[in-house]
Tab-separated table of C-alpha atoms and ligand atoms in Angstrom:
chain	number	residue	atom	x	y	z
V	1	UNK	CA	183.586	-23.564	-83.408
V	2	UNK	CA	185.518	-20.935	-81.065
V	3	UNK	CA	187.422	-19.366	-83.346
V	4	UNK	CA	186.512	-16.375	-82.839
V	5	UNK	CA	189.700	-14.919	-84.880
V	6	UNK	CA	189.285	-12.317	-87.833
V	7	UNK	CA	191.921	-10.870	-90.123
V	8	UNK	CA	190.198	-8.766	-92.426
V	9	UNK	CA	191.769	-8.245	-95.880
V	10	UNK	CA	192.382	-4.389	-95.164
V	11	UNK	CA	191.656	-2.103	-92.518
V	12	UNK	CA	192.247	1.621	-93.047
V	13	UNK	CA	194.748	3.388	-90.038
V	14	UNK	CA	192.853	6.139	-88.483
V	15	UNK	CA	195.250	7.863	-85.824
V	16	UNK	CA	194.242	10.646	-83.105
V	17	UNK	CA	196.539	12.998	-85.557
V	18	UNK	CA	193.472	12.133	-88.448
V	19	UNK	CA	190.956	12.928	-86.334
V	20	UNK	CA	192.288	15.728	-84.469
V	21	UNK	CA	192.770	17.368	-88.327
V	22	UNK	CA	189.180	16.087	-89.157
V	23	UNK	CA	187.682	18.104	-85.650
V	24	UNK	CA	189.430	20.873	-86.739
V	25	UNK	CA	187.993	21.552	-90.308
V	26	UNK	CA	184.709	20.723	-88.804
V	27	UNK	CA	185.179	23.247	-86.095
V	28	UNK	CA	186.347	25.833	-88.580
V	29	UNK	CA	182.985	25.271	-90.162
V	30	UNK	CA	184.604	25.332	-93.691
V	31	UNK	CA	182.560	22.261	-94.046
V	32	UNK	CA	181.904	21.564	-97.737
V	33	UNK	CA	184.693	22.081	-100.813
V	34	UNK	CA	186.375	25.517	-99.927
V	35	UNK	CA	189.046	25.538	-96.887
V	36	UNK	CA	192.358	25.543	-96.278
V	37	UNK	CA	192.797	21.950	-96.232
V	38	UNK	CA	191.343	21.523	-99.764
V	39	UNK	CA	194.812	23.894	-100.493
V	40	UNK	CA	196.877	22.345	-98.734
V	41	UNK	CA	195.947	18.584	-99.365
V	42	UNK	CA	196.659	19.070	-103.447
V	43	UNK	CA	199.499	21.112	-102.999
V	44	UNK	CA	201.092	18.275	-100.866
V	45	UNK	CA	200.177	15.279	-102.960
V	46	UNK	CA	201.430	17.259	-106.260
V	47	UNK	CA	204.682	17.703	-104.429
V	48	UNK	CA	204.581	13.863	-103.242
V	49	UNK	CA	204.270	13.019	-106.873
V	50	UNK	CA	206.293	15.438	-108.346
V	51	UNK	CA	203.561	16.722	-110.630
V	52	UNK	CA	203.292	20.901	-110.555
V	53	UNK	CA	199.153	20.444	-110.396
V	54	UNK	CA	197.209	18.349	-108.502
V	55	UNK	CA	192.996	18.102	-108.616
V	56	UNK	CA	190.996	16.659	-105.615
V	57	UNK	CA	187.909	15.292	-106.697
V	58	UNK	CA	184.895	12.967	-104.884
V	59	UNK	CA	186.093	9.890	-106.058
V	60	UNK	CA	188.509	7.562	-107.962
V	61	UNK	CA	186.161	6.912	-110.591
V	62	UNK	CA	185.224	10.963	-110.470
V	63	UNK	CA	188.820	11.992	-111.257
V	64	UNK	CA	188.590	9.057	-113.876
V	65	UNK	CA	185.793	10.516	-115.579
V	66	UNK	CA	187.143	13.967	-115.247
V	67	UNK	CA	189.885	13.598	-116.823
V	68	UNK	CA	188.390	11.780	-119.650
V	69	UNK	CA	186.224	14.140	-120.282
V	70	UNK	CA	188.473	17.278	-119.748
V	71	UNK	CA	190.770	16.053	-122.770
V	72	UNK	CA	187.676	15.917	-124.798
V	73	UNK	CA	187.003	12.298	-125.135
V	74	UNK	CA	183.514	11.650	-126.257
V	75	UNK	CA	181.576	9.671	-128.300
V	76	UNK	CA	182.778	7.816	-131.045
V	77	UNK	CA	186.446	7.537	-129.740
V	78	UNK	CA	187.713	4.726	-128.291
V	79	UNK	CA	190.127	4.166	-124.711
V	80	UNK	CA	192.306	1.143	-124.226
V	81	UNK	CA	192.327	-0.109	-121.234
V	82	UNK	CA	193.227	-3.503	-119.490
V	83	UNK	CA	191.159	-6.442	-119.307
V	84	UNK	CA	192.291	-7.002	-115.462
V	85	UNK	CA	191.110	-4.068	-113.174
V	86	UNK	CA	188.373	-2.780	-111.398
V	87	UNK	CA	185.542	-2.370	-113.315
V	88	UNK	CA	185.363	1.922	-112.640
V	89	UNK	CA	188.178	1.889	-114.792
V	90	UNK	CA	186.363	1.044	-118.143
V	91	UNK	CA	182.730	2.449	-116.669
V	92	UNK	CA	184.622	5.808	-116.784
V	93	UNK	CA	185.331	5.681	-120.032
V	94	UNK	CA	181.726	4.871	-121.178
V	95	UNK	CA	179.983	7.478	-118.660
V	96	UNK	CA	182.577	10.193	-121.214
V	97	UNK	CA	180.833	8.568	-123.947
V	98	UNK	CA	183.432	6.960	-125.245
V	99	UNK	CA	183.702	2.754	-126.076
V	100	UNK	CA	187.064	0.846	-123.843
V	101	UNK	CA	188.394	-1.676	-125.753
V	102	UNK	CA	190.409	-4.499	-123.171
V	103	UNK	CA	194.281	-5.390	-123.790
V	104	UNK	CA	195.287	-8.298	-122.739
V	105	UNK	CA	197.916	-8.209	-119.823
V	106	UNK	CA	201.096	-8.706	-119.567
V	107	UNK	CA	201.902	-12.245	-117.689
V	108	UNK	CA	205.096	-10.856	-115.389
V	109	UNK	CA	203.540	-7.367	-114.265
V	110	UNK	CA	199.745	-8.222	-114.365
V	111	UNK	CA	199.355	-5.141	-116.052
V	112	UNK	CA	198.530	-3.712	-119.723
V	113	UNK	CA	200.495	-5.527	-122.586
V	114	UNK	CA	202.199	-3.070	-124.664
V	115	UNK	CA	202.807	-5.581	-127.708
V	116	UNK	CA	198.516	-6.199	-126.916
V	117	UNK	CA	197.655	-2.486	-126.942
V	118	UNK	CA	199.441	-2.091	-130.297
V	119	UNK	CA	197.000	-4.746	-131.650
V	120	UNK	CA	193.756	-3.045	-130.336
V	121	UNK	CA	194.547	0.299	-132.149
V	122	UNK	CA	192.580	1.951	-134.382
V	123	UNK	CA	191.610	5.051	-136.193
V	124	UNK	CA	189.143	6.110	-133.132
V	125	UNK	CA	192.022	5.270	-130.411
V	126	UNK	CA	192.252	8.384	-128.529
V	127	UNK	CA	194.003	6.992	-125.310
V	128	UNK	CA	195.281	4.242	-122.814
V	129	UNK	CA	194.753	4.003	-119.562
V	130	UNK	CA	197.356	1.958	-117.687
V	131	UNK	CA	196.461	0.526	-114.279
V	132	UNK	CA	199.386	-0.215	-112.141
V	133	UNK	CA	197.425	-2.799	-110.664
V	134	UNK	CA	197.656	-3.827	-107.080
V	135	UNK	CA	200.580	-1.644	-106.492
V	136	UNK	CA	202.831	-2.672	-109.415
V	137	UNK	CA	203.551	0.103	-111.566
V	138	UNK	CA	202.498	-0.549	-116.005
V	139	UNK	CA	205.622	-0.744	-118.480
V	140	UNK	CA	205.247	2.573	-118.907
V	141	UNK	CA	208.286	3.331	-121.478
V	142	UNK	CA	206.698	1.224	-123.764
V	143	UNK	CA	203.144	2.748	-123.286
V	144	UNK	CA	204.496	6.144	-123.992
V	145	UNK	CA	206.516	5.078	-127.096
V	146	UNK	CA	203.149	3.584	-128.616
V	147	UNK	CA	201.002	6.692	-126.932
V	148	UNK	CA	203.646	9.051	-129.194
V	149	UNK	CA	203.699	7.262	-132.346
V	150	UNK	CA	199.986	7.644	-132.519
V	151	UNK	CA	198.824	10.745	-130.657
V	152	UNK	CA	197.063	9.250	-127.493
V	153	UNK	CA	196.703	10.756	-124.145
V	154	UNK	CA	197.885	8.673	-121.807
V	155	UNK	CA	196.002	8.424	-118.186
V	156	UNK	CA	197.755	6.197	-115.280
V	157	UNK	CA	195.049	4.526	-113.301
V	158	UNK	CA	196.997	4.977	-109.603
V	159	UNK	CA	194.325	4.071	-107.674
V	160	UNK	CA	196.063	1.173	-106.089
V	161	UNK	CA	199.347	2.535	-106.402
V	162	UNK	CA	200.317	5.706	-104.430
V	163	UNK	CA	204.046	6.032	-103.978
V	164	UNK	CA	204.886	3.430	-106.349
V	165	UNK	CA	207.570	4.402	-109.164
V	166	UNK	CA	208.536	3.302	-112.149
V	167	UNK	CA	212.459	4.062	-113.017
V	168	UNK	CA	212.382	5.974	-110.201
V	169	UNK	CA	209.382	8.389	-110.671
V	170	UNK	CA	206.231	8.159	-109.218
V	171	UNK	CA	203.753	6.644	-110.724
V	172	UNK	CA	200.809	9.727	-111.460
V	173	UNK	CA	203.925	12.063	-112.870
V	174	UNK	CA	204.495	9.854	-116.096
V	175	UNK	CA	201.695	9.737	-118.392
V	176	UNK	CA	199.115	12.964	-119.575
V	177	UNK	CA	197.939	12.661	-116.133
V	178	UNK	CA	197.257	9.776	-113.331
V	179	UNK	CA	194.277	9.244	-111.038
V	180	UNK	CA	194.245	8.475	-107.547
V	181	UNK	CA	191.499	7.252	-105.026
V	182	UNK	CA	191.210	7.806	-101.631
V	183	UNK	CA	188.643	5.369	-100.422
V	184	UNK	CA	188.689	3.531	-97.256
V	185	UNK	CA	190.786	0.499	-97.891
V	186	UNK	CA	193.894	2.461	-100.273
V	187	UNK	CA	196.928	3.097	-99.469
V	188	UNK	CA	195.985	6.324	-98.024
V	189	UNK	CA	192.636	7.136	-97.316
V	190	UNK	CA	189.897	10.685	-97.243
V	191	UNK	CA	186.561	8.178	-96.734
V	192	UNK	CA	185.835	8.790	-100.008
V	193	UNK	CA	187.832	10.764	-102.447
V	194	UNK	CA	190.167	11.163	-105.488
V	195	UNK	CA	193.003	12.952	-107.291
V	196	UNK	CA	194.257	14.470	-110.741
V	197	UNK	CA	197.891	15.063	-110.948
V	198	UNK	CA	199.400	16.649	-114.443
V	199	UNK	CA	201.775	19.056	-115.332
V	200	UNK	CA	199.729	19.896	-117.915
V	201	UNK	CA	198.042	23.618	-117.147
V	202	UNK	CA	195.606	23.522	-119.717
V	203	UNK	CA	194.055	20.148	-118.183
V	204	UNK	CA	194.864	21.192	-115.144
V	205	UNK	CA	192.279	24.358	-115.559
V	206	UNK	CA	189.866	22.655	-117.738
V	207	UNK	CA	189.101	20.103	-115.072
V	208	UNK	CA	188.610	22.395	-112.504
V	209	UNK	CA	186.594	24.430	-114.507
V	210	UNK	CA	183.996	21.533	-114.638
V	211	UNK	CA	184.566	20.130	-111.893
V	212	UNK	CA	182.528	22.935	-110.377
V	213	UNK	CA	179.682	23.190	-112.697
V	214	UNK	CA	181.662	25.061	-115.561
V	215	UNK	CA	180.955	28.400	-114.445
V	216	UNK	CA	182.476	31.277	-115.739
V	217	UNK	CA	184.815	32.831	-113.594
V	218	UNK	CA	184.161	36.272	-114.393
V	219	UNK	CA	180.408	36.247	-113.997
V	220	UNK	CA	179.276	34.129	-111.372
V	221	UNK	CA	176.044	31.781	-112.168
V	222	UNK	CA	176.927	32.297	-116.005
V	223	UNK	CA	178.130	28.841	-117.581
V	224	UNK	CA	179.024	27.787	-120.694
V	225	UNK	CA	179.429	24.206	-120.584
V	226	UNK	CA	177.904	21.509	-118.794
V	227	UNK	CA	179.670	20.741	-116.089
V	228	UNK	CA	179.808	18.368	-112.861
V	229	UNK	CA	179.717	19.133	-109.104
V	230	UNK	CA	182.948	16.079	-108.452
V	231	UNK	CA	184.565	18.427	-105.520
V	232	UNK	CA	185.898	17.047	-102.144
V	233	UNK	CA	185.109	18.011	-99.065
V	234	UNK	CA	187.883	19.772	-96.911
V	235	UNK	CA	186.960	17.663	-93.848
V	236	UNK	CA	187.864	15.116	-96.131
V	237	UNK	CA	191.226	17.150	-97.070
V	238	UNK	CA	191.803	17.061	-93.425
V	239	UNK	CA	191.972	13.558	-93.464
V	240	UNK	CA	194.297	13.466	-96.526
V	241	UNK	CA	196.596	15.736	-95.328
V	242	UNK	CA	196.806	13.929	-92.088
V	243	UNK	CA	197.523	10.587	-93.555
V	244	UNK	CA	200.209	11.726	-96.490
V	245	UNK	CA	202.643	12.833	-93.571
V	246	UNK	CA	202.862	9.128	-92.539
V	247	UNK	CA	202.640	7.918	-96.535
V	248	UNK	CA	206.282	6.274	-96.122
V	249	UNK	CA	205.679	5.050	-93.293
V	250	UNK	CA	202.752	3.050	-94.543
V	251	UNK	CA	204.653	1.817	-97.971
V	252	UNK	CA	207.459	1.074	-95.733
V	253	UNK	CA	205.368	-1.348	-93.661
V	254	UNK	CA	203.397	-2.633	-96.807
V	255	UNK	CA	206.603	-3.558	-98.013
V	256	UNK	CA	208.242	-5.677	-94.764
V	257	UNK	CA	204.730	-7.468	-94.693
V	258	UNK	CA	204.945	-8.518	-98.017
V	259	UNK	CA	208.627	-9.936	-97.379
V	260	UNK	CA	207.610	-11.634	-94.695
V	261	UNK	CA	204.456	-13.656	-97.322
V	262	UNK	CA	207.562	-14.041	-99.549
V	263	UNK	CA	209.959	-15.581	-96.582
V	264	UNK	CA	207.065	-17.481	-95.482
V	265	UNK	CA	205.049	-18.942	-98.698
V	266	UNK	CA	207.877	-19.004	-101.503
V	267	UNK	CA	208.551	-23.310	-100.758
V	268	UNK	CA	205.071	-23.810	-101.785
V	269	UNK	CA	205.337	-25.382	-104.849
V	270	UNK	CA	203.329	-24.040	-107.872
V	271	UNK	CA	202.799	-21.029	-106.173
V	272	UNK	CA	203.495	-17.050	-107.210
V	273	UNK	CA	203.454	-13.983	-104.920
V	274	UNK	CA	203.236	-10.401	-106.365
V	275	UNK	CA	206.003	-9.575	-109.139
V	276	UNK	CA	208.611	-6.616	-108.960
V	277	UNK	CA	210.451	-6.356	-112.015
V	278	UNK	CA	213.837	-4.546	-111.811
V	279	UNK	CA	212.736	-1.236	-113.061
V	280	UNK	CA	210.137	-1.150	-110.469
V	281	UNK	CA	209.284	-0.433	-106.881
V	282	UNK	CA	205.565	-2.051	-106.044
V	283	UNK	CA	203.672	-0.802	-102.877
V	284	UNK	CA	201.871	-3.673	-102.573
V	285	UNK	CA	198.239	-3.048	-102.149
V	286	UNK	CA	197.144	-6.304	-102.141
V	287	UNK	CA	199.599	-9.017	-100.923
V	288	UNK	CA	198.625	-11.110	-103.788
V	289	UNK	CA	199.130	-15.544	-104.442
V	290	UNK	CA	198.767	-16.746	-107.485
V	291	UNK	CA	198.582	-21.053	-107.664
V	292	UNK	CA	199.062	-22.086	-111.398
V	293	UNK	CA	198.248	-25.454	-110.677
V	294	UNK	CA	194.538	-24.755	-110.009
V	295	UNK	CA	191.716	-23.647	-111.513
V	296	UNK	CA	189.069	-21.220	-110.381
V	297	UNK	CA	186.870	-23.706	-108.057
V	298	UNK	CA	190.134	-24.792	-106.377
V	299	UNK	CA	190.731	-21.384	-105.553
V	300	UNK	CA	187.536	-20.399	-104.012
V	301	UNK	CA	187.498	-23.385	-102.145
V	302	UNK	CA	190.908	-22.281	-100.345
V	303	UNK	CA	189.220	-19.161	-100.009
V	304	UNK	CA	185.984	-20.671	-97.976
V	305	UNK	CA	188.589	-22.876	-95.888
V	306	UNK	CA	190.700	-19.650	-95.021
V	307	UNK	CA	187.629	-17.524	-94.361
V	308	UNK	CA	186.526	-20.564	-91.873
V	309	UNK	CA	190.335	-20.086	-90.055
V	310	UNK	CA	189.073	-16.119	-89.558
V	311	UNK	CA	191.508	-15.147	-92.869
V	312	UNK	CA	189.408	-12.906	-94.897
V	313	UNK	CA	190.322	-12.883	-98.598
V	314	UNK	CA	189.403	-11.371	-102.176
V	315	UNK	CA	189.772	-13.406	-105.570
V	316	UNK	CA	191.347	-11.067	-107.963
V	317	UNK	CA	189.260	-8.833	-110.064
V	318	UNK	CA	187.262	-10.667	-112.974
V	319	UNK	CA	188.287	-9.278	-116.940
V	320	UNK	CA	186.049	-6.642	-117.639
V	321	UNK	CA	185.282	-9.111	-121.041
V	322	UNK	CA	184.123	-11.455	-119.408
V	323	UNK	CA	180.969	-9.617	-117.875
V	324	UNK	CA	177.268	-9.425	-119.796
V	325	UNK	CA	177.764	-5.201	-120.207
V	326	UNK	CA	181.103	-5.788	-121.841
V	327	UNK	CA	180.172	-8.326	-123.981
V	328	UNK	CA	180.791	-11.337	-121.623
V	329	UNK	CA	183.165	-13.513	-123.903
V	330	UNK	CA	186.263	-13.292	-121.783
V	331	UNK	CA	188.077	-12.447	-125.198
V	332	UNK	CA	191.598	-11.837	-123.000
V	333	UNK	CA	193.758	-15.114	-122.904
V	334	UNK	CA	196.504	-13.982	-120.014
V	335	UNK	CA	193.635	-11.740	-117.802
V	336	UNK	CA	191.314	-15.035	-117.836
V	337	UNK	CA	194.132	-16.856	-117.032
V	338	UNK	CA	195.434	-14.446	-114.065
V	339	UNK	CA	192.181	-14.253	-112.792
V	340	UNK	CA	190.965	-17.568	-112.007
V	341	UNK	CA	194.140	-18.175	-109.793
V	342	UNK	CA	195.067	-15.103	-107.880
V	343	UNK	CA	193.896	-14.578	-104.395
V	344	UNK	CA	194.607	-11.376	-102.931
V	345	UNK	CA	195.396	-11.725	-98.970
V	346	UNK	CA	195.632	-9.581	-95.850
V	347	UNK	CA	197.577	-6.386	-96.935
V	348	UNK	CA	196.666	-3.533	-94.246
V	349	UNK	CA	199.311	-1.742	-93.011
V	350	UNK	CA	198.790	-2.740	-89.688
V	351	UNK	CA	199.758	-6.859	-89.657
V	352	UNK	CA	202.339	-8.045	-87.788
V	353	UNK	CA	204.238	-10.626	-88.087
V	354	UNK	CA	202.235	-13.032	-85.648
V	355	UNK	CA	199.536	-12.437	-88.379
V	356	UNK	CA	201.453	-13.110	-91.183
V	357	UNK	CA	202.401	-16.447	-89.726
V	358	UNK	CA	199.538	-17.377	-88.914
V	359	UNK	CA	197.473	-17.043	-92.179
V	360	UNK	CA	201.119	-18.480	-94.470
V	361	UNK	CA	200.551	-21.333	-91.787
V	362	UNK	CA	196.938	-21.965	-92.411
V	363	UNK	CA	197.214	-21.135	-96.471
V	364	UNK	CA	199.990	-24.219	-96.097
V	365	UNK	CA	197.898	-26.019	-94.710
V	366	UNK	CA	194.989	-25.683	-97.024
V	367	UNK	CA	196.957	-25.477	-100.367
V	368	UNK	CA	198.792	-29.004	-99.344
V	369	UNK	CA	195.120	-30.441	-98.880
V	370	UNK	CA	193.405	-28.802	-101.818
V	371	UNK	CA	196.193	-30.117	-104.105
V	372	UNK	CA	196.302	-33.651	-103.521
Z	1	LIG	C1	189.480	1.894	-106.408
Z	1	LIG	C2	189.732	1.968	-107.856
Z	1	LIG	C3	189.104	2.928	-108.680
Z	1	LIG	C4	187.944	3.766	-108.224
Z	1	LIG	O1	188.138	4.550	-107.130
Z	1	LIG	P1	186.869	4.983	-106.226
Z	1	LIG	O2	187.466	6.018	-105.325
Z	1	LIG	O3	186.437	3.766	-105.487
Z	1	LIG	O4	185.839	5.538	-107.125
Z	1	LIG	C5	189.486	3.021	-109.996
Z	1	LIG	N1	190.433	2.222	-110.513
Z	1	LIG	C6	191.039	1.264	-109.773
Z	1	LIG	C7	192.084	0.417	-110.422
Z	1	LIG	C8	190.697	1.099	-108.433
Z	1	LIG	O5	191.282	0.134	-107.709
């Protein structure tokens, strides 16, 4: 073999502007959680969300946790969440304490069912978290109507999905609160890193009251609860600020490259690409196919022939039922469904259209081949 060719499925963009703002935090020596960049890096992303507070924590599944546990979600209560995400999603919810029970999703957004979430209600429901999974935002009107009938706090899951909007507002700015991450292969990156963005001041404050070890403000080493040490770094600030000047940029680009997928793989019979629905505007995280014609083998075989043609791919995520902590019975008919036939392909901002050719040419190929 001389094909020496790789396409990985996402590389972050690190410009000389990134590091240049990285050098400079490090040479200010406000190396750990208090600098200006901390500042400026929330104040920014609230703004780019149109949320009045934003919280930068260590992680994704950090600000997850965080703002679980900052609405007072504990034990005994239980937190819908889909069947089809990544798994820190419904780990979150059990490090608060708390039991996730998994919604089905919905077949046309790949996201939470609102006619399955009303089904998995009971008297312990305190909340929902939505995921607006692989860029596509959650049908979040009818989330909130069921989140308002019954009382529930309602926290997006953004991690794959900065920018995106729903009716024309950000995702992050609709629910109680949203949660971003910042790790290495999202849409923006810090290394590692996270986000809470609310408008709600009281959450606002109790999260950042634990999120650096609950202590009192007026009497310093005096704390009342138990709290967390979740805080970001401001080198890794820097980096954030840095990279959300050139956000649009980077959704703009996400977008052409998934239109050129859709100019290039839509005659391929049998075969789906990522779904916008009208009220919608998806970043696309992950360029994603779906093949209904196959089943799960089928798919990972096309995804050992691409990786031999240098085209590095994921499946999609697994349903969190399905797995031995979560009771391993895959009890979700759609999310089993989804999941055995999506493959999730090259998405970093930085494919051309060469690329894009080449791995819709190869995934003809192979596709033709698997399915005769
Ligand atoms: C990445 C991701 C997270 C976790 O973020 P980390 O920063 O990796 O902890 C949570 N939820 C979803 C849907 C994600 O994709």
């Amino acid at each position: 073999m001389n094909n020496t060719k790789f396409i990985p499925v996402y590389e972050p963009e690190i410009n000389q502007e990134d590091v240049r703002c990285v050098f400079e935090a490090v040479n200010s020596g406000w190396v750990s959680s208090i600098g200006e960049y901390i500042n400026l890096f929330e104040k920014l992303f609230a703004d780019y969300v149109g949320v009045n507070y934003a919280l930068t924590v260590s992680n994704g599944t950090t600000a997850l946790h965080l703002a679980l546990v900052s609405l007072g979600i504990k034990e005994g209560d239980e937190v819908i969440v889909p069947d089809l995400t990544f798994v820190a999603t419904a780990n979150a919810v059990v490090h608060a304490g708390a039991t996730p029970v998994f919604a089905d999703i919905d077949e046309e957004t790949w996201c939470i069912d609102p006619a399955d979430i009303r089904k998995k209600i009971t008297s312990r429901t305190k909340a929902i978290i939505p995921v607006h999974l692989y860029g596509h935002p959650a049908d979040m009107d009818s989330i909130l109507n069921i989140a308002n009938e019954y009382g529930l706090f309602v926290i997006e899951d953004s991690a794959e999905a900065h920018g995106a909007e729903y009716k024309g507002k950000k995702v992050g700015s609709i629910g109680t609160c949203g949660v971003f991450s910042f790790y290495g292969n999202k849409i923006i990156t810090t290394g590692e890193g996270g986000i809470i963005t609310t408008n709600d001041q009281s959450l606002y404050e109790r999260a950042k009251f634990l999120r650096d070890h609950a202590m009192s403000r007026e009497k310093r080493y005096w704390h009342t609860d138990i709290g967390y040490n979740y805080r970001m770094t401001n080198l890794q600030a820097a980096l954030g600020v840095s990279q959300l000047k050139r956000i649009s940029n980077i959704i703009d680009r996400k977008r052409q490259i998934f239109s050129w997928y859709k100019e290039l793989l839509s005659d391929i019979e049998g075969l789906k690409l990522n779904p916008e629905k009208e009220w919608a505007k998806n970043v696309y995280w992950m360029v994603s196919v779906l093949f209904d014609e196959i089943n799960e083998e089928t798919r990972d075989n096309i995804m050992v022939k691409l990786r031999e043609k240098g085209i590095d791919t994921r499946p999609f995520f697994y349903p969190m039922s399905c797995m031995p902590m979560y009771g391993g019975k895959c009890v979700n008919r759609i999310a089993k469904y989804i999941s055995e036939r999506g493959i999730n392909l090259p998405s970093g901002p930085n494919l051309k259209r060469d690329d894009v050719e080449y791995i819709s040419g190869k995934i003809k190929d192979i596709v033709v081949e698997s399915l005769k």
